Amino acid sequence: MPILREFDLDIPYVSDEKAIQNIMDELNFEYFEATRYDYEKTWKLKRMRFRDEIRCVASLYTRFFEKYKTEDCWKIMPNCVEYISRMIPVSVGGVYEVDIKLDIDSFLKLDDYNKKKQTLELLMNGIDKVLETTGWDRTPFDDAYKKVKDCDYENIWMWKKPLKSPRKDYIAQVICEHNVTSFKIFILIKTRIGEEIEKSLIKTEKPNEFDYTKHFGELKWISDKEVVLVNKDGTEQWGVRL
């Protein structure tokens, strides 16, 4: 039985048939070529930016959400569109998709805090439509929604457990701050009684899991005064020396 464990938002490409015809006429392209050209020129970067900027709240909601067993779904992904054509959610490969209305250009002009607020409302709008169709218990969905609001949309978390230095004098932690336009990785060092003595920003990355998860390989002390974070394939490391 599938377990619902992921949430996301997307802005699927909708072709402008008049623009496609103009491209076909001007560049002597076939329809498929003209559509691909139009997507690359007018939509791809906007879509990538949107998907990056909604991840901080979508991942925060996911982390607060208690895994929920379903018959056919492991992910919910509302599609944000100007004109709604899909009123009823459909499951495609275990992913529930449904249209919700959004003026994408207006969204991209918002400041970061209001982008976070609107992202949560867009996500819940889509989830509500899925719940209306499936009849699932809405308690875990509402609980995750409340928790995101209670923490004021701040997505800050610790990667793995704290690690003691060889002599057990210090404790190192990897702290992550997931923002709208960036993902920041810090190494925090405390004394063994919990006194913070160092917090250093070691890496800033794009706010999408595809970009930042590759940096999380191993946290290790290479001496009693220096700790490093090694990436997954062992080719890079970033550290703090006391």
Short mmCIF file of C-alpha atoms in Angstrom, two decimals:
data_model
loop_
_atom_site.label_atom_id
_atom_site.label_comp_id
_atom_site.label_asym_id
_atom_site.label_seq_id
_atom_site.Cartn_x
_atom_site.Cartn_y
_atom_site.Cartn_z
CA MET A 1 0.00 0.00 0.00
CA PRO A 2 1.54 3.36 -1.04
CA ILE A 3 2.40 5.95 1.59
CA LEU A 4 1.74 9.61 0.82
CA ARG A 5 5.00 11.34 1.68
CA GLU A 6 5.66 14.14 -0.85
CA PHE A 7 4.11 17.48 -1.84
CA ASP A 8 5.04 19.85 -4.64
CA LEU A 9 3.69 22.55 -6.98
CA ASP A 10 4.25 23.04 -10.70
CA ILE A 11 3.38 25.47 -13.50
CA PRO A 12 2.98 23.23 -16.55
CA TYR A 13 3.66 24.70 -19.96
CA VAL A 14 0.61 25.75 -21.96
CA SER A 15 1.33 26.47 -25.60
CA ASP A 16 0.18 29.64 -27.32
CA GLU A 17 -1.02 28.33 -30.66
CA LYS A 18 -0.71 31.70 -32.37
CA ALA A 19 2.88 32.05 -31.17
CA ILE A 20 3.62 28.48 -32.28
CA GLN A 21 2.27 29.21 -35.75
CA ASN A 22 4.40 32.36 -36.01
CA ILE A 23 7.50 30.36 -35.06
CA MET A 24 6.66 27.72 -37.66
CA ASP A 25 6.26 30.40 -40.32
CA GLU A 26 9.34 32.43 -39.39
CA LEU A 27 11.78 29.59 -38.71
CA ASN A 28 10.33 26.89 -40.94
CA PHE A 29 9.88 24.56 -37.96
CA GLU A 30 7.56 21.61 -37.64
CA TYR A 31 4.94 21.91 -34.89
CA PHE A 32 6.91 19.86 -32.34
CA GLU A 33 10.09 21.85 -32.99
CA ALA A 34 8.22 25.14 -32.68
CA THR A 35 6.62 24.08 -29.41
CA ARG A 36 9.96 23.04 -27.94
CA TYR A 37 11.52 26.30 -29.10
CA ASP A 38 8.72 28.32 -27.50
CA TYR A 39 8.99 26.37 -24.24
CA GLU A 40 12.73 26.93 -24.03
CA LYS A 41 12.42 30.62 -24.86
CA THR A 42 9.34 31.68 -22.88
CA TRP A 43 8.61 29.14 -20.14
CA LYS A 44 11.52 26.95 -19.02
CA LEU A 45 13.36 29.50 -16.86
CA LYS A 46 10.11 30.76 -15.32
CA ARG A 47 9.11 27.21 -14.45
CA MET A 48 12.51 26.41 -12.93
CA ARG A 49 12.42 29.60 -10.86
CA PHE A 50 8.91 28.86 -9.58
CA ARG A 51 9.77 25.28 -8.67
CA ASP A 52 12.86 26.47 -6.80
CA GLU A 53 11.06 29.22 -4.90
CA ILE A 54 8.19 27.09 -3.61
CA ARG A 55 10.39 24.28 -2.30
CA CYS A 56 11.18 25.82 1.10
CA VAL A 57 7.51 25.72 2.14
CA ALA A 58 6.61 22.54 0.25
CA SER A 59 9.46 20.65 1.95
CA LEU A 60 8.59 22.18 5.33
CA TYR A 61 4.99 21.00 4.96
CA THR A 62 6.27 17.56 3.94
CA ARG A 63 8.49 17.32 7.01
CA PHE A 64 5.58 18.18 9.33
CA PHE A 65 3.21 15.80 7.57
CA GLU A 66 2.65 12.42 9.22
CA LYS A 67 2.95 9.71 6.58
CA TYR A 68 -0.47 8.61 5.36
CA LYS A 69 -1.31 5.24 3.81
CA THR A 70 -3.37 5.36 0.61
CA GLU A 71 -4.46 2.96 -2.09
CA ASP A 72 -2.88 4.74 -5.04
CA CYS A 73 -0.93 7.86 -4.07
CA TRP A 74 2.55 8.74 -2.83
CA LYS A 75 2.61 12.41 -3.87
CA ILE A 76 0.26 15.39 -4.34
CA MET A 77 1.28 18.01 -6.89
CA PRO A 78 -1.20 20.77 -7.74
CA ASN A 79 -0.65 22.43 -11.11
CA CYS A 80 -0.84 26.24 -10.95
CA VAL A 81 -2.53 27.56 -14.07
CA GLU A 82 -4.16 30.71 -15.39
CA TYR A 83 -7.22 28.86 -16.67
CA ILE A 84 -8.51 25.77 -14.88
CA SER A 85 -9.27 22.83 -17.17
CA ARG A 86 -8.95 19.93 -14.73
CA MET A 87 -11.56 20.31 -12.00
CA ILE A 88 -11.24 16.78 -10.59
CA PRO A 89 -7.91 15.40 -9.34
CA VAL A 90 -6.42 12.54 -11.33
CA SER A 91 -3.76 10.06 -10.25
CA VAL A 92 -0.91 9.61 -12.72
CA GLY A 93 1.65 7.05 -11.62
CA GLY A 94 0.68 7.52 -8.00
CA VAL A 95 0.86 11.32 -8.20
CA TYR A 96 -2.38 13.22 -7.69
CA GLU A 97 -2.56 16.27 -9.97
CA VAL A 98 -5.23 18.97 -9.99
CA ASP A 99 -5.47 22.48 -11.42
CA ILE A 100 -5.49 25.52 -9.15
CA LYS A 101 -5.65 29.11 -10.31
CA LEU A 102 -2.57 31.35 -10.15
CA ASP A 103 -1.22 34.43 -11.89
CA ILE A 104 2.39 33.29 -12.03
CA ASP A 105 3.85 36.69 -12.94
CA SER A 106 2.18 38.27 -9.91
CA PHE A 107 3.48 35.49 -7.69
CA LEU A 108 7.06 35.99 -8.87
CA LYS A 109 6.86 39.70 -8.00
CA LEU A 110 6.01 39.03 -4.34
CA ASP A 111 8.58 39.44 -1.59
CA ASP A 112 9.95 36.24 -0.06
CA TYR A 113 7.68 36.20 2.98
CA ASN A 114 4.50 36.57 0.91
CA LYS A 115 5.74 33.93 -1.52
CA LYS A 116 5.95 31.56 1.44
CA LYS A 117 2.44 32.43 2.57
CA GLN A 118 0.96 32.02 -0.90
CA THR A 119 2.84 28.78 -1.51
CA LEU A 120 1.21 27.22 1.55
CA GLU A 121 -2.25 28.40 0.48
CA LEU A 122 -1.75 27.12 -3.07
CA LEU A 123 -0.65 23.75 -1.72
CA MET A 124 -3.65 23.51 0.61
CA ASN A 125 -6.00 24.58 -2.17
CA GLY A 126 -4.86 21.59 -4.21
CA ILE A 127 -4.89 19.26 -1.22
CA ASP A 128 -8.47 20.28 -0.38
CA LYS A 129 -9.58 19.27 -3.88
CA VAL A 130 -7.88 15.89 -3.48
CA LEU A 131 -9.53 15.36 -0.09
CA GLU A 132 -12.94 16.22 -1.54
CA THR A 133 -12.46 13.48 -4.14
CA THR A 134 -10.84 10.79 -2.00
CA GLY A 135 -12.59 11.30 1.34
CA TRP A 136 -9.30 10.90 3.23
CA ASP A 137 -9.08 11.98 6.87
CA ARG A 138 -7.94 15.60 6.70
CA THR A 139 -6.48 15.72 10.21
CA PRO A 140 -2.81 15.11 9.26
CA PHE A 141 -3.08 17.63 6.40
CA ASP A 142 -4.54 20.33 8.64
CA ASP A 143 -1.99 19.57 11.37
CA ALA A 144 0.93 20.06 8.96
CA TYR A 145 -0.65 23.29 7.66
CA LYS A 146 -0.96 24.64 11.21
CA LYS A 147 2.62 23.72 12.09
CA VAL A 148 4.00 25.58 9.05
CA LYS A 149 2.09 28.70 10.10
CA ASP A 150 3.06 28.29 13.76
CA CYS A 151 6.77 28.39 12.89
CA ASP A 152 6.16 31.42 10.65
CA TYR A 153 7.25 29.51 7.52
CA GLU A 154 10.85 29.20 8.79
CA ASN A 155 12.44 26.03 7.39
CA ILE A 156 15.48 25.47 9.60
CA TRP A 157 16.62 21.97 10.50
CA MET A 158 19.57 19.88 11.61
CA TRP A 159 21.10 17.26 9.32
CA LYS A 160 21.78 14.02 11.15
CA LYS A 161 22.83 13.86 14.79
CA PRO A 162 25.42 16.04 16.53
CA LEU A 163 28.96 14.62 16.36
CA LYS A 164 31.44 14.72 19.25
CA SER A 165 35.07 15.64 18.66
CA PRO A 166 37.73 12.94 19.26
CA ARG A 167 38.46 14.20 22.78
CA LYS A 168 34.75 14.89 23.37
CA ASP A 169 35.48 18.57 24.08
CA TYR A 170 33.17 19.85 21.32
CA ILE A 171 30.00 18.91 19.50
CA ALA A 172 29.44 19.71 15.81
CA GLN A 173 26.10 20.01 14.03
CA VAL A 174 25.09 20.72 10.45
CA ILE A 175 22.32 23.34 10.39
CA CYS A 176 20.31 24.00 7.24
CA GLU A 177 18.34 27.13 6.40
CA HIS A 178 15.99 26.57 3.48
CA ASN A 179 14.89 29.91 2.06
CA VAL A 180 12.94 31.01 -1.01
CA THR A 181 15.99 31.77 -3.15
CA SER A 182 18.79 29.93 -1.34
CA PHE A 183 19.71 26.90 0.74
CA LYS A 184 22.37 27.68 3.34
CA ILE A 185 24.47 25.10 5.15
CA PHE A 186 26.16 25.97 8.44
CA ILE A 187 28.44 24.10 10.79
CA LEU A 188 27.62 24.86 14.41
CA ILE A 189 30.09 23.98 17.15
CA LYS A 190 29.24 23.86 20.83
CA THR A 191 31.07 22.90 23.97
CA ARG A 192 30.08 19.66 25.63
CA ILE A 193 27.86 21.63 28.02
CA GLY A 194 26.00 23.22 25.10
CA GLU A 195 27.65 26.64 24.85
CA GLU A 196 27.76 27.84 21.23
CA ILE A 197 31.27 28.89 20.23
CA GLU A 198 31.19 28.91 16.41
CA LYS A 199 28.63 29.00 13.63
CA SER A 200 30.03 29.23 10.10
CA LEU A 201 28.27 29.36 6.75
CA ILE A 202 30.09 26.74 4.67
CA LYS A 203 27.92 26.46 1.54
CA THR A 204 25.12 28.33 -0.24
CA GLU A 205 23.16 26.48 -2.90
CA LYS A 206 19.98 26.72 -4.95
CA PRO A 207 16.83 25.93 -2.91
CA ASN A 208 15.99 22.70 -4.71
CA GLU A 209 16.71 19.20 -3.43
CA PHE A 210 18.34 18.24 -6.74
CA ASP A 211 20.99 20.89 -6.07
CA TYR A 212 21.68 20.70 -2.34
CA THR A 213 21.29 17.05 -1.29
CA LYS A 214 24.49 16.09 -3.12
CA HIS A 215 26.46 18.00 -0.47
CA PHE A 216 25.36 15.76 2.40
CA GLY A 217 27.76 12.85 2.59
CA GLU A 218 29.50 12.70 5.97
CA LEU A 219 30.25 15.00 8.87
CA LYS A 220 33.59 14.13 10.45
CA TRP A 221 36.23 15.53 12.75
CA ILE A 222 39.67 15.43 11.12
CA SER A 223 41.28 16.66 14.34
CA ASP A 224 40.06 17.79 17.74
CA LYS A 225 39.99 21.35 16.38
CA GLU A 226 38.64 20.89 12.86
CA VAL A 227 35.42 19.39 11.51
CA VAL A 228 34.37 18.99 7.87
CA LEU A 229 31.28 18.16 5.85
CA VAL A 230 32.16 15.86 2.94
CA ASN A 231 29.88 15.65 -0.10
CA LYS A 232 28.26 12.40 -1.23
CA ASP A 233 30.89 11.36 -3.75
CA GLY A 234 33.80 12.47 -1.61
CA THR A 235 35.13 15.04 -4.06
CA GLU A 236 34.56 18.18 -1.96
CA GLN A 237 34.58 19.14 1.68
CA TRP A 238 33.91 22.29 3.71
CA GLY A 239 35.13 22.77 7.23
CA VAL A 240 35.51 24.85 10.35
CA ARG A 241 38.69 25.13 12.40
CA LEU A 242 38.61 26.43 15.94
#
